Coordinates of C-alpha atoms and ligand atoms in Angstrom, one line a residue:
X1 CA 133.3 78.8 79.7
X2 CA 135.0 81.4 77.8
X3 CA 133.2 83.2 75.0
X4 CA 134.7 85.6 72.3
X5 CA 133.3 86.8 69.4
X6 CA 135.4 86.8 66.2
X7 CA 134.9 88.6 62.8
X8 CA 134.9 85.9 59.9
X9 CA 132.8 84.2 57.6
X10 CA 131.6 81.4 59.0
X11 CA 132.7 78.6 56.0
X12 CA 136.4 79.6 57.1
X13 CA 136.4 79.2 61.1
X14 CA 137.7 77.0 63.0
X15 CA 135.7 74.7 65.5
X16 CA 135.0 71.0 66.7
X17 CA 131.5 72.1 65.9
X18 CA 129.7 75.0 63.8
X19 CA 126.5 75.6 64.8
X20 CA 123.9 77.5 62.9
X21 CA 120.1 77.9 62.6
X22 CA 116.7 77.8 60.7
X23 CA 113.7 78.7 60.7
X24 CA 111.0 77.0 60.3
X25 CA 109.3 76.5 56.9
X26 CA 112.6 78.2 54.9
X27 CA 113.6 75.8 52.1
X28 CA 116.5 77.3 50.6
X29 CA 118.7 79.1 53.5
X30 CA 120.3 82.6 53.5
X31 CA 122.9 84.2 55.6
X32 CA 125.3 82.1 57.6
X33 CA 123.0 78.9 57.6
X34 CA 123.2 79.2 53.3
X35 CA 126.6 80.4 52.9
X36 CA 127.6 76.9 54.9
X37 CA 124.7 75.1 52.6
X38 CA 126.9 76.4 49.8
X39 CA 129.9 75.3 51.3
X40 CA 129.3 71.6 52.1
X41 CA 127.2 70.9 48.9
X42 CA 123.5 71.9 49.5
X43 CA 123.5 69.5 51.8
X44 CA 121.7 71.3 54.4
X45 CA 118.8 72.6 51.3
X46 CA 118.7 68.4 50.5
X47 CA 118.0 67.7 54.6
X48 CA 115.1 70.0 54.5
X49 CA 113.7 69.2 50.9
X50 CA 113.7 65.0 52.5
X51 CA 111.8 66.1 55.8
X52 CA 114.9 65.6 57.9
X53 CA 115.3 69.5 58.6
X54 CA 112.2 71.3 59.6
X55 CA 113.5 74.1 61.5
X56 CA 111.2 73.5 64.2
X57 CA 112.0 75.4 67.7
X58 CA 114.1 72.9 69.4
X59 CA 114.8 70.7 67.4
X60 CA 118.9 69.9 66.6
X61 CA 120.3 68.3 64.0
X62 CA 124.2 66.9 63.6
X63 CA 126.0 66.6 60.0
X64 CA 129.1 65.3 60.1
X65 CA 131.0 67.4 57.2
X66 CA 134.8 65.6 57.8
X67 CA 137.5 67.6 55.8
X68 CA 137.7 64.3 53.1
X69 CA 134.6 64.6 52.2
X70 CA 134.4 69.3 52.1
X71 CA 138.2 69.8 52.0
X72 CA 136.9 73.7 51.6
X73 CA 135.2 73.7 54.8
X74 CA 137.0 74.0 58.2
X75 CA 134.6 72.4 61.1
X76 CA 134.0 68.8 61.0
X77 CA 130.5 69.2 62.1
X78 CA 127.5 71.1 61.9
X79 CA 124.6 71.5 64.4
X80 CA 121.9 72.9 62.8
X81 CA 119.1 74.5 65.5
X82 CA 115.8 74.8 64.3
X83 CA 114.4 78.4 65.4
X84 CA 110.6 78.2 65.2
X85 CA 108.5 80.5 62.8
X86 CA 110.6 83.1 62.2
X87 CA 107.8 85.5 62.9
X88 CA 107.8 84.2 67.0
X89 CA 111.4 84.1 67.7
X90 CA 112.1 86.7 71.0
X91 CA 114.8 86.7 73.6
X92 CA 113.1 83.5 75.3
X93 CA 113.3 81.8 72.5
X94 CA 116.9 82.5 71.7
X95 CA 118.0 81.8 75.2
X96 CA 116.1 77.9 75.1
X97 CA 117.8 77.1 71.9
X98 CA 121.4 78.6 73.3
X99 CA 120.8 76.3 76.0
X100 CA 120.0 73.2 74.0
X101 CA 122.2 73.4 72.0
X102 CA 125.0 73.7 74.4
X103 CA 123.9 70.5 76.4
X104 CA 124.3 68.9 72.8
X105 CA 127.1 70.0 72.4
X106 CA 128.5 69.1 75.8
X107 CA 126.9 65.0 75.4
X108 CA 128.7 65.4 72.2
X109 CA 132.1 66.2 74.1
X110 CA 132.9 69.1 72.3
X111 CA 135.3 71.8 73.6
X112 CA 135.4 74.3 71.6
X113 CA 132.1 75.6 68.9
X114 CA 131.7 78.4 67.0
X115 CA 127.9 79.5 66.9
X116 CA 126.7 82.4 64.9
X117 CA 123.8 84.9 67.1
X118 CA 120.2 83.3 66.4
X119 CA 117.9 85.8 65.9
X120 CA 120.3 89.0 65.4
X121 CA 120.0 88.2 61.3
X122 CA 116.7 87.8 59.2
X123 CA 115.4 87.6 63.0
X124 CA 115.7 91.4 63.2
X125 CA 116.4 91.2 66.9
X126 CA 118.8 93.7 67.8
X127 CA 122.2 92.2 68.1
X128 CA 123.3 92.9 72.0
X129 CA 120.1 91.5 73.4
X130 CA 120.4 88.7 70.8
X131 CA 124.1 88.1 72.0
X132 CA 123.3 88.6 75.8
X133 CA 120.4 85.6 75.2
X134 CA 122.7 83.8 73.7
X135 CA 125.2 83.9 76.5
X136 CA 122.7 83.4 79.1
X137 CA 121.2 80.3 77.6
X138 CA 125.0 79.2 77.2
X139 CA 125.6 79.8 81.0
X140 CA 123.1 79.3 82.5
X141 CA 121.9 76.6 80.5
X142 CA 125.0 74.2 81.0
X143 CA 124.9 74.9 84.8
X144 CA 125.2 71.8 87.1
X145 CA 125.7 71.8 90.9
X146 CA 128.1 69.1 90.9
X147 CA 130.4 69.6 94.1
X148 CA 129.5 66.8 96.1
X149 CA 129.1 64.0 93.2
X150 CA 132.6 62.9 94.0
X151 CA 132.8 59.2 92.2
X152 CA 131.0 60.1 88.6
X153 CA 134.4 60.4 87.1
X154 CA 132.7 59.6 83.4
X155 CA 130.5 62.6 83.2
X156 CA 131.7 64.3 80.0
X157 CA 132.8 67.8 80.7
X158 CA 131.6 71.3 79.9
X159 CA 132.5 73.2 76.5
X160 CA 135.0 75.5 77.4
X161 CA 135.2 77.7 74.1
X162 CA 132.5 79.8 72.7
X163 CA 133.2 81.8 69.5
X164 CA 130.4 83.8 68.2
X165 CA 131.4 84.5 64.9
X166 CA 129.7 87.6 63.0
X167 CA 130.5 88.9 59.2
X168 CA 129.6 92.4 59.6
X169 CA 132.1 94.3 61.4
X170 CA 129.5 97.0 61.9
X171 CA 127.6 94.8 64.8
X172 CA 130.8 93.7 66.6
X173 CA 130.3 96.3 69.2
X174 CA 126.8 95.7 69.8
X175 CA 128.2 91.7 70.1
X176 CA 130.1 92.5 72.5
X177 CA 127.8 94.5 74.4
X178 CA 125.8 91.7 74.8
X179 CA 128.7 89.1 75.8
X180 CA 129.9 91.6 78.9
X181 CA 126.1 91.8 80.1
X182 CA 124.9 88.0 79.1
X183 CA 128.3 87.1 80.9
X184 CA 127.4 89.3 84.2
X185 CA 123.4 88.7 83.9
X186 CA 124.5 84.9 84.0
X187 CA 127.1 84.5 86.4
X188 CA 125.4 86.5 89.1
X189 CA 122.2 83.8 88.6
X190 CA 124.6 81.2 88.9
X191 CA 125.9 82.1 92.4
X192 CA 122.2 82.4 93.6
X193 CA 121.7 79.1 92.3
X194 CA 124.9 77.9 94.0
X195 CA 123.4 79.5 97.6
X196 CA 120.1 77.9 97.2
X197 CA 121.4 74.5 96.1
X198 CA 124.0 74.5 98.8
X199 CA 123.0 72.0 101.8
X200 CA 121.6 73.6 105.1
X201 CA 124.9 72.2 106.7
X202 CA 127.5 73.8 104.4
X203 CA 125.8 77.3 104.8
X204 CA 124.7 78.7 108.0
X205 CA 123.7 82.2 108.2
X206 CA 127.4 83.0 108.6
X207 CA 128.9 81.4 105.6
X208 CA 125.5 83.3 103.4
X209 CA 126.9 86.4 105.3
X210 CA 130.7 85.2 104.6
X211 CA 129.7 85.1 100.7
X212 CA 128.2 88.4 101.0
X213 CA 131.4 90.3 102.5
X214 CA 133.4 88.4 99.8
X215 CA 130.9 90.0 97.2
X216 CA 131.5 93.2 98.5
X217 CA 135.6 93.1 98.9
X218 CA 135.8 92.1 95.1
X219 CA 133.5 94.6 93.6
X220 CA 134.2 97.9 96.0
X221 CA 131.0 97.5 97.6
X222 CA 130.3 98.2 101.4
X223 CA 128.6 95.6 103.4
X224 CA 127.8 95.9 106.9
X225 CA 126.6 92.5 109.1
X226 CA 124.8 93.0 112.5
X227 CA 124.9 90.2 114.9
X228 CA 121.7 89.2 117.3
X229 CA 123.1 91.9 120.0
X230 CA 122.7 94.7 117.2
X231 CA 119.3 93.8 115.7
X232 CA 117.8 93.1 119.4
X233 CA 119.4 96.6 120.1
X234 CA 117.5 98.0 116.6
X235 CA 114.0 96.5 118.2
X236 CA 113.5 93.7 115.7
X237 CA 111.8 91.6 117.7
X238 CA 110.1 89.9 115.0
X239 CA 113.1 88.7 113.3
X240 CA 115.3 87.4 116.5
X241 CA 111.7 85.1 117.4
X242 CA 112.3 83.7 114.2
X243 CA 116.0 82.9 115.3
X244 CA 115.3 81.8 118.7
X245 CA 114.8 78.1 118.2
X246 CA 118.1 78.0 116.5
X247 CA 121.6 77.3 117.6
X248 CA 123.4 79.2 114.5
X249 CA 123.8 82.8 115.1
X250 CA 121.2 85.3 113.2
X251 CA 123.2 87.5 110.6
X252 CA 121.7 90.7 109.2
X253 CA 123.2 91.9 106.0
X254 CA 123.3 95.2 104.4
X255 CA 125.4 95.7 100.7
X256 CA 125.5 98.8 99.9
X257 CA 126.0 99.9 95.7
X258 CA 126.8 103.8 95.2
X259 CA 126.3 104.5 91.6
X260 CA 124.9 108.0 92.3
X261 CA 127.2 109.4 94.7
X262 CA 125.8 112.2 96.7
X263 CA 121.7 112.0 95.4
X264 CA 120.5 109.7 98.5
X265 CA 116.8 110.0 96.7
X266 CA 117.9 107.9 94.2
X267 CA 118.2 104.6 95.8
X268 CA 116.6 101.4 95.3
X269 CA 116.4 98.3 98.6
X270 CA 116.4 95.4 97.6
X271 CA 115.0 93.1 100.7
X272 CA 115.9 89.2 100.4
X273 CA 114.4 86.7 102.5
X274 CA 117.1 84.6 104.2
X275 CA 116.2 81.3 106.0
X276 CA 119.4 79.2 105.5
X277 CA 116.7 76.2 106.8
X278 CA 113.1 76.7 107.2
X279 CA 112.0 73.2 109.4
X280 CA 109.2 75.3 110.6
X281 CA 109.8 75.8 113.6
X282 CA 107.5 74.3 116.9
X283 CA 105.0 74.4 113.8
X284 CA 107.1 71.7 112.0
X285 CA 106.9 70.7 109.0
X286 CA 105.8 67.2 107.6
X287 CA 108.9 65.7 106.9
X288 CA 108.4 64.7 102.7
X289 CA 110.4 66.9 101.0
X290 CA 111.4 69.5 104.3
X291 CA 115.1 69.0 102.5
X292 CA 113.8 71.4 100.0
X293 CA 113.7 74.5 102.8
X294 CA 117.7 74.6 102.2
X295 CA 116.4 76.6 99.4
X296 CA 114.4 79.5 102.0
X297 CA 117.1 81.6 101.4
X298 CA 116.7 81.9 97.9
X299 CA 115.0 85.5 98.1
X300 CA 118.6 86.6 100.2
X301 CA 121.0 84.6 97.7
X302 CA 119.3 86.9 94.7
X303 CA 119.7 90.4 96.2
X304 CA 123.4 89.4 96.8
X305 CA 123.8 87.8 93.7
X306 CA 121.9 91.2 92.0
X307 CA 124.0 93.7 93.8
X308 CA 127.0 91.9 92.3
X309 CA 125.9 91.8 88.9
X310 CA 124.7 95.5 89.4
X311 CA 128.5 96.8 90.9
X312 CA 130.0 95.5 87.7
X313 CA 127.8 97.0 85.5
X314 CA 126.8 100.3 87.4
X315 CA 124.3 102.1 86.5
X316 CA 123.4 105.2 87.9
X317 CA 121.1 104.7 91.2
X318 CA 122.3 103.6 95.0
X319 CA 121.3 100.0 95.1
X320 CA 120.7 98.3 98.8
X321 CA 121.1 94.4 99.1
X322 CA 119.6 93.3 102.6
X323 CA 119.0 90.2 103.7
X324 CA 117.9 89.0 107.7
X325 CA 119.3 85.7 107.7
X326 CA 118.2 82.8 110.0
X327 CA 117.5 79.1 111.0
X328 CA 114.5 78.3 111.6
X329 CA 114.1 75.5 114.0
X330 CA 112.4 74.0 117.0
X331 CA 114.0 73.3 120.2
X332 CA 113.6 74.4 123.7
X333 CA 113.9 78.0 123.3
X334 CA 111.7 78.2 120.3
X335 CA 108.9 80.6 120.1
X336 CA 106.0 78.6 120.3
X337 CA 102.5 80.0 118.6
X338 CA 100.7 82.6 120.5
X339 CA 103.8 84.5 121.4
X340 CA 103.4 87.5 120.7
X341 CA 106.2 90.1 119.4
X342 CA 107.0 93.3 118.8
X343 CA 108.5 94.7 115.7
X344 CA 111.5 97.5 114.8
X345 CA 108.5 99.5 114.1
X346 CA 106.6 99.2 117.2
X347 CA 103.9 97.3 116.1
X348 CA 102.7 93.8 118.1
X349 CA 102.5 90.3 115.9
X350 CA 100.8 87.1 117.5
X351 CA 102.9 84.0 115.9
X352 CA 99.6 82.0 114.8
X353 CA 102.1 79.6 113.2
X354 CA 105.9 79.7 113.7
X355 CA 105.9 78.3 110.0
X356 CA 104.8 81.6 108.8
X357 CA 108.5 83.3 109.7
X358 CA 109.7 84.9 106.0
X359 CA 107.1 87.9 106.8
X360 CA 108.5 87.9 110.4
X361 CA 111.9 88.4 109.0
X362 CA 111.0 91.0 106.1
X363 CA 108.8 92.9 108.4
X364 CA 112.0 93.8 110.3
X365 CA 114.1 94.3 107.2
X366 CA 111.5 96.2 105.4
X367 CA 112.0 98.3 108.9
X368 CA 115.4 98.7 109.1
X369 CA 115.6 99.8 105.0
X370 CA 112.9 102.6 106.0
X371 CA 115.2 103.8 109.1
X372 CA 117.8 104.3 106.4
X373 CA 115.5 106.5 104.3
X374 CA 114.7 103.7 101.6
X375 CA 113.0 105.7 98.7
X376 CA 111.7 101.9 97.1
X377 CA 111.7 98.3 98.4
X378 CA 111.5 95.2 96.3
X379 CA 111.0 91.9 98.5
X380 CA 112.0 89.0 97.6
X381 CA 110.7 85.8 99.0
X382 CA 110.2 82.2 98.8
X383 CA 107.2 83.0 101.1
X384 CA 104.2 80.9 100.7
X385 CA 103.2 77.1 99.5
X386 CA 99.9 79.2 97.8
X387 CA 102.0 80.9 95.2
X388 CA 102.5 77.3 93.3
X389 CA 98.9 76.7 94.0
X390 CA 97.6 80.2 92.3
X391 CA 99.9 80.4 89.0
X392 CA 102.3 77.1 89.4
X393 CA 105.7 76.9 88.9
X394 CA 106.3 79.0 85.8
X395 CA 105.0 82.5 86.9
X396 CA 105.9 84.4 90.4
X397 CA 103.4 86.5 91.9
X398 CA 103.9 89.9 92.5
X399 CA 102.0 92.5 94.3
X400 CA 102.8 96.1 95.3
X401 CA 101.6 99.3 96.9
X402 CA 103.0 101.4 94.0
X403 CA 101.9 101.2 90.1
X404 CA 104.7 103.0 88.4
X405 CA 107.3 100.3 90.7
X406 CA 105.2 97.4 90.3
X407 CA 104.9 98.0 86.6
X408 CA 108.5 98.7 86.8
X409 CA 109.6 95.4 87.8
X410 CA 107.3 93.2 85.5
X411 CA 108.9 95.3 82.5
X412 CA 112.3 94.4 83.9
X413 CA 111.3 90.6 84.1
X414 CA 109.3 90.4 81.0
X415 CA 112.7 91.3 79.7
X416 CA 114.8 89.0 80.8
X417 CA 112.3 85.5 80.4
X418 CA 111.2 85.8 84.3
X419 CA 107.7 85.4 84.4
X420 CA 105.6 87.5 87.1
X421 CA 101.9 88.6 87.5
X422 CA 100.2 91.0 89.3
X423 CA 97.7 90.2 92.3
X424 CA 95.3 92.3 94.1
X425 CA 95.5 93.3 97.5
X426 CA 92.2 93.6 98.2
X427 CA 90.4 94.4 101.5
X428 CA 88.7 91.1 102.0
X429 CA 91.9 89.1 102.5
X430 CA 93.6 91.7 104.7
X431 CA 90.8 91.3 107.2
X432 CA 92.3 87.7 107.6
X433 CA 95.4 89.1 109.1
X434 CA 93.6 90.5 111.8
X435 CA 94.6 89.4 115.7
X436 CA 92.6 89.6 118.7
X437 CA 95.3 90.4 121.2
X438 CA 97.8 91.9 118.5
X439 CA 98.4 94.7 115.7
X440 CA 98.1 91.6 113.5
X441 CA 98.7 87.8 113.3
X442 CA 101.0 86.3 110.9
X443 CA 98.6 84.1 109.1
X444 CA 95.7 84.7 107.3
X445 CA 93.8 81.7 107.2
X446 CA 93.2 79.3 103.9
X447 CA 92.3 81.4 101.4
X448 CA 94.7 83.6 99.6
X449 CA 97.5 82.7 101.3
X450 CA 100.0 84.3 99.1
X451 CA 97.7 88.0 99.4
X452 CA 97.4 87.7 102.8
X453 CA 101.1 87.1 103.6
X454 CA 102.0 90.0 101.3
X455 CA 99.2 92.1 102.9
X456 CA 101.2 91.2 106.2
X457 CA 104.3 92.9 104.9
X458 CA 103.1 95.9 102.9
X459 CA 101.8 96.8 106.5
X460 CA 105.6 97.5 107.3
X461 CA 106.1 99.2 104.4
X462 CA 103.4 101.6 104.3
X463 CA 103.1 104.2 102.0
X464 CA 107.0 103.6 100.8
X465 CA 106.7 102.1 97.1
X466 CA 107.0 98.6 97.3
X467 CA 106.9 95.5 95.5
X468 CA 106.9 91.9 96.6
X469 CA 107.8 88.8 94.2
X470 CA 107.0 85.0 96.1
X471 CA 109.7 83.0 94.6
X472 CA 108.3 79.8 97.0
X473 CA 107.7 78.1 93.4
X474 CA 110.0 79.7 90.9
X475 CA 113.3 79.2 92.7
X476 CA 113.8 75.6 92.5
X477 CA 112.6 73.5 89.7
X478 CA 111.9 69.4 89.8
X479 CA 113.0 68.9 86.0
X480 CA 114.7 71.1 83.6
X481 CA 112.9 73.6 81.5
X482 CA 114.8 75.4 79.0
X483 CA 118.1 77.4 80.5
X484 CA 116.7 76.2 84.1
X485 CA 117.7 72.9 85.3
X486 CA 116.5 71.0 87.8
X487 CA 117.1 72.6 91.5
X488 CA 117.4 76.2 91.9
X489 CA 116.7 78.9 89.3
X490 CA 118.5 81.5 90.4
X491 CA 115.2 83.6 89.6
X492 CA 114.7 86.6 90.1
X493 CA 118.4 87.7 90.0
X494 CA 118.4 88.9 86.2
X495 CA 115.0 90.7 86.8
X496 CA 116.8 92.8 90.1
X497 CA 119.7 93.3 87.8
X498 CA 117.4 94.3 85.0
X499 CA 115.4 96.5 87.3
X500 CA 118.5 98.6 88.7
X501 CA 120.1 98.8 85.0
X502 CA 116.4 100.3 83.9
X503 CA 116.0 102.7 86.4
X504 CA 120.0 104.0 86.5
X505 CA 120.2 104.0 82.7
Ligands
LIG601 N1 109.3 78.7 103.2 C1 107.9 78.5 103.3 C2 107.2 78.6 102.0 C3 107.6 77.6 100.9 C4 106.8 76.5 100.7 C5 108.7 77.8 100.1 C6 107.2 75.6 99.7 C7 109.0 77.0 99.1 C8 108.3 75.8 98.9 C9 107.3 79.4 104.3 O1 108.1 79.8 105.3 C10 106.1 78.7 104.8 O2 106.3 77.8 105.5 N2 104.9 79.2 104.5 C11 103.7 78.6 105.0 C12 102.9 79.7 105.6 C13 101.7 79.2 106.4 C14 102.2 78.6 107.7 C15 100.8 80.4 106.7 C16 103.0 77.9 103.9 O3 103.1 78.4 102.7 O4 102.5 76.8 104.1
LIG602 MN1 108.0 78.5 106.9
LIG603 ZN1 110.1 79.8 105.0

């Protein structure tokens, strides 16, 4: 989809559809929305005075205005988009009626649209975060993983123009601004969703780590992958248990983002967990829905996906994209529960349940990041089953060793519609951790299972800043909501990119 922004009044551009807005409770239109009420009659002021027009968020209504009918008025439709009380309209709202609006226009087989920026006019939102919600609700809300649907020839196709059309010359900048960000804000979600949608047999831990040196060759970043001989070498015990039971070789990945050349201080890890297929292990899963654990590398696919995003944009910090990739699966040389082993830091973990292996895998990467002198680490995980049991599917829970980092990162996803909370990590639930014949064991029992696995890993990163986000219920969705569909989010991508353009800005 290609999106331009052009300066014109709207009654005189071109498009298969025009689309505009309203919000809710106006009766007589102004800006764009009235100039094209002016232009095609009233018509749009008589649809609101019958009850047909409310300007209620979501809602979309089609008028057909052929050129018979308005010979002074170029499109041949209009697609009003109803914006809510015009006291409630934010970024989130802008991006879920960007993305409804281009679905409808795409089951209405347009091609090409011209759309004007909701929100940037009696809105008041500033115009580049107006435009980059925009685009990301465009993108990211017309996404479909549709590689391997090979015989539904009839699906209608994807608009393939955008054109944002503005009348004051004096926000043009600003609009574009916000198409260059929305553009590289969007597309690096959309190859994390791609990762995590991809079947366990079409990426291995090589093919995540072939996407990652690609990554790196076409935006002048470095990336460096260690095979099992270099991470057993390293001491990551931890991590190669996890990888034991399966017959796809372990890849580590490092991605490295200079953007403050020479000040090593200033650098910012970002950890991904990377299980290309989580079966469980000798603790195997029940089999209903186990096809979901394609997606266990979802915490991986956004740090790579980030760094991307972050390389093309380049703000002024070193960013670090790491992710310990594995299988994890039964079989003869599987580590069985009880093992115990020994992590790149030295200390001793007793397997409790070989289910539990994302915090085997960070602890390990968390280790490697502080051999390199990591200043901050932000996890990312789909860790535990217990994060969709404490806040659902909407909201990822965060916790952190560090206020000024954890606040940090739930500004940065606040702004970009990614919900997170806070949770404690209090004493009671790290107790639960505790082995008898180890440093620790890596499960903590029923309650709190999200806080005890997080207390697990903020035990490798000890006094470093850190934050950890459990994506185990954000990443993939069972129905659409908003500019998410069905299937993997792509969360928290924006919020890393967000994060890195915050703190090197
Ligand atoms: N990858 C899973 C967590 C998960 C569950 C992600 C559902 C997405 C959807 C993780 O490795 C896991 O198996 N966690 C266990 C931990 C338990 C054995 C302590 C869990 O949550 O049940
Ligand atoms: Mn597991
Ligand atoms: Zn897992």
């Amino acid at each position: 989809m290609e999106i331009a922004v052009v300066q014109s009044d709207v009654v005189d551009t071109e498009a298969d559809v025009l689309v505009v807005n309203l919000f809710e409770g106006v009766t007589s239109p102004g800006g764009a929305t009235g100039a094209v009420d002016s232009a095609i009659g009233g018509l749009i002021s008589e649809l609101i005075s019958d009850g047909e027009i409310s300007g209620r968020a979501s809602e979309l209504t089609l008028i057909h205005t052929p050129n018979s009918a308005y010979p002074a008025f170029k499109p041949s439709r209009v697609l009003v988009a109803g914006l809510g009380k015009d006291d409630s309209i934010n970024l989130d709202g802008i991006r879920r009626v960007s993305a409804s609006v281009i679905r409808k226009l795409r089951s209405l087989g347009a091609k090409q649209a011209a759309m004007v920026v909701h929100g940037a006019g009696i809105g008041g939102i500033e115009p580049s975060a107006a435009t980059q919600s925009l685009v990301e609700g465009a993108l990211l809300g017309a996404y479909r993983f549709l590689k391997y649907r090979t015989t539904d020839k009839e699906r209608k196709s994807d608009v393939e123009k955008i054109i944002i059309v503005e009348s004051d010359p004096s926000k043009i900048d600003a609009i574009n601004t916000g198409i260059t960000n929305g553009t590289a804000y969007s597309q690096a979600e959309i190859l994390a969703r791609d990762l995590v949608n991809e079947p366990a047999n079409k990426l291995s831990p090589a093919d995540l780590a072939s996407v990652a040196e690609q990554v790196a060759k076409d935006n002048g970043l470095t990336c460096t992958v260690l095979e099992e001989a270099d991470v057993t070498k390293l001491g990551m015990g931890a991590y190669v248990g996890v990888s034991q039971g399966g017959s796809r070789p372990l890849k580590f990945i490092h991605m490295t983002y200079e953007g403050d050349v020479g000040n090593s201080e200033n650098n910012l890890w970002l950890i991904g967990k990377g299980i290309t297929f989580d079966s469980g292990g000798i603790s195997l899963k029940p089999g209903a829905g186990m096809g979901k654990m394609k997606g266990d590398m979802g915490g991986g696919a956004s740090v790579i996906a980030a760094i991307r995003a972050i390389s093309q944009l380049k703000p002024k910090i070193n960013v670090h994209a790491v992710c310990a990739a594995t299988d994890n699966m039964p079989g003869g040389s599987a580590q069985r529960p009880g093992d115990v082993v020994t992590a790149m830091n030295g200390m001793t973990i007793e397997i409790d349940n070989t289910d539990a292996e994302g915090r085997l895998t960070l602890a390990d990467a968390i280790g490697y990041a502080l051999s390199k002198d990591a200043v901050r680490l932000v996890d990312v995980a789909t860790l535990t089953g217990a994060a969709r049991i404490a806040l659902g599917d909407g909201v990822s829970p965060v916790f952190g060793n560090d206020d000024d980092l954890v606040n940090a990162v739930l500004e940065a996803s606040e702004g970009v519609g990614e919900s997170m909370w806070r949770l404690p990590l209090d004493s009671v639930t790290k107790r639960q951790n505790s082995s008898k014949i180890a440093d620790l064991k890596n499960t903590g029992g029923r309650g709190g299972g999200s806080t005890t696995a997080a207390h697990f890993i903020s035990d490798f990163a000890g006094d470093t800043p850190w934050v950890h986000i459990d994506v185990a219920a954000t990443s993939m969705l069972d129905s659409t909501r908003g500019w998410m569909p069905a299937g993997a989010t792509g969360v928290p991508t924006r919020s890393l990119i967000e994060l890195a353009m915050r703190m090197g800005g």
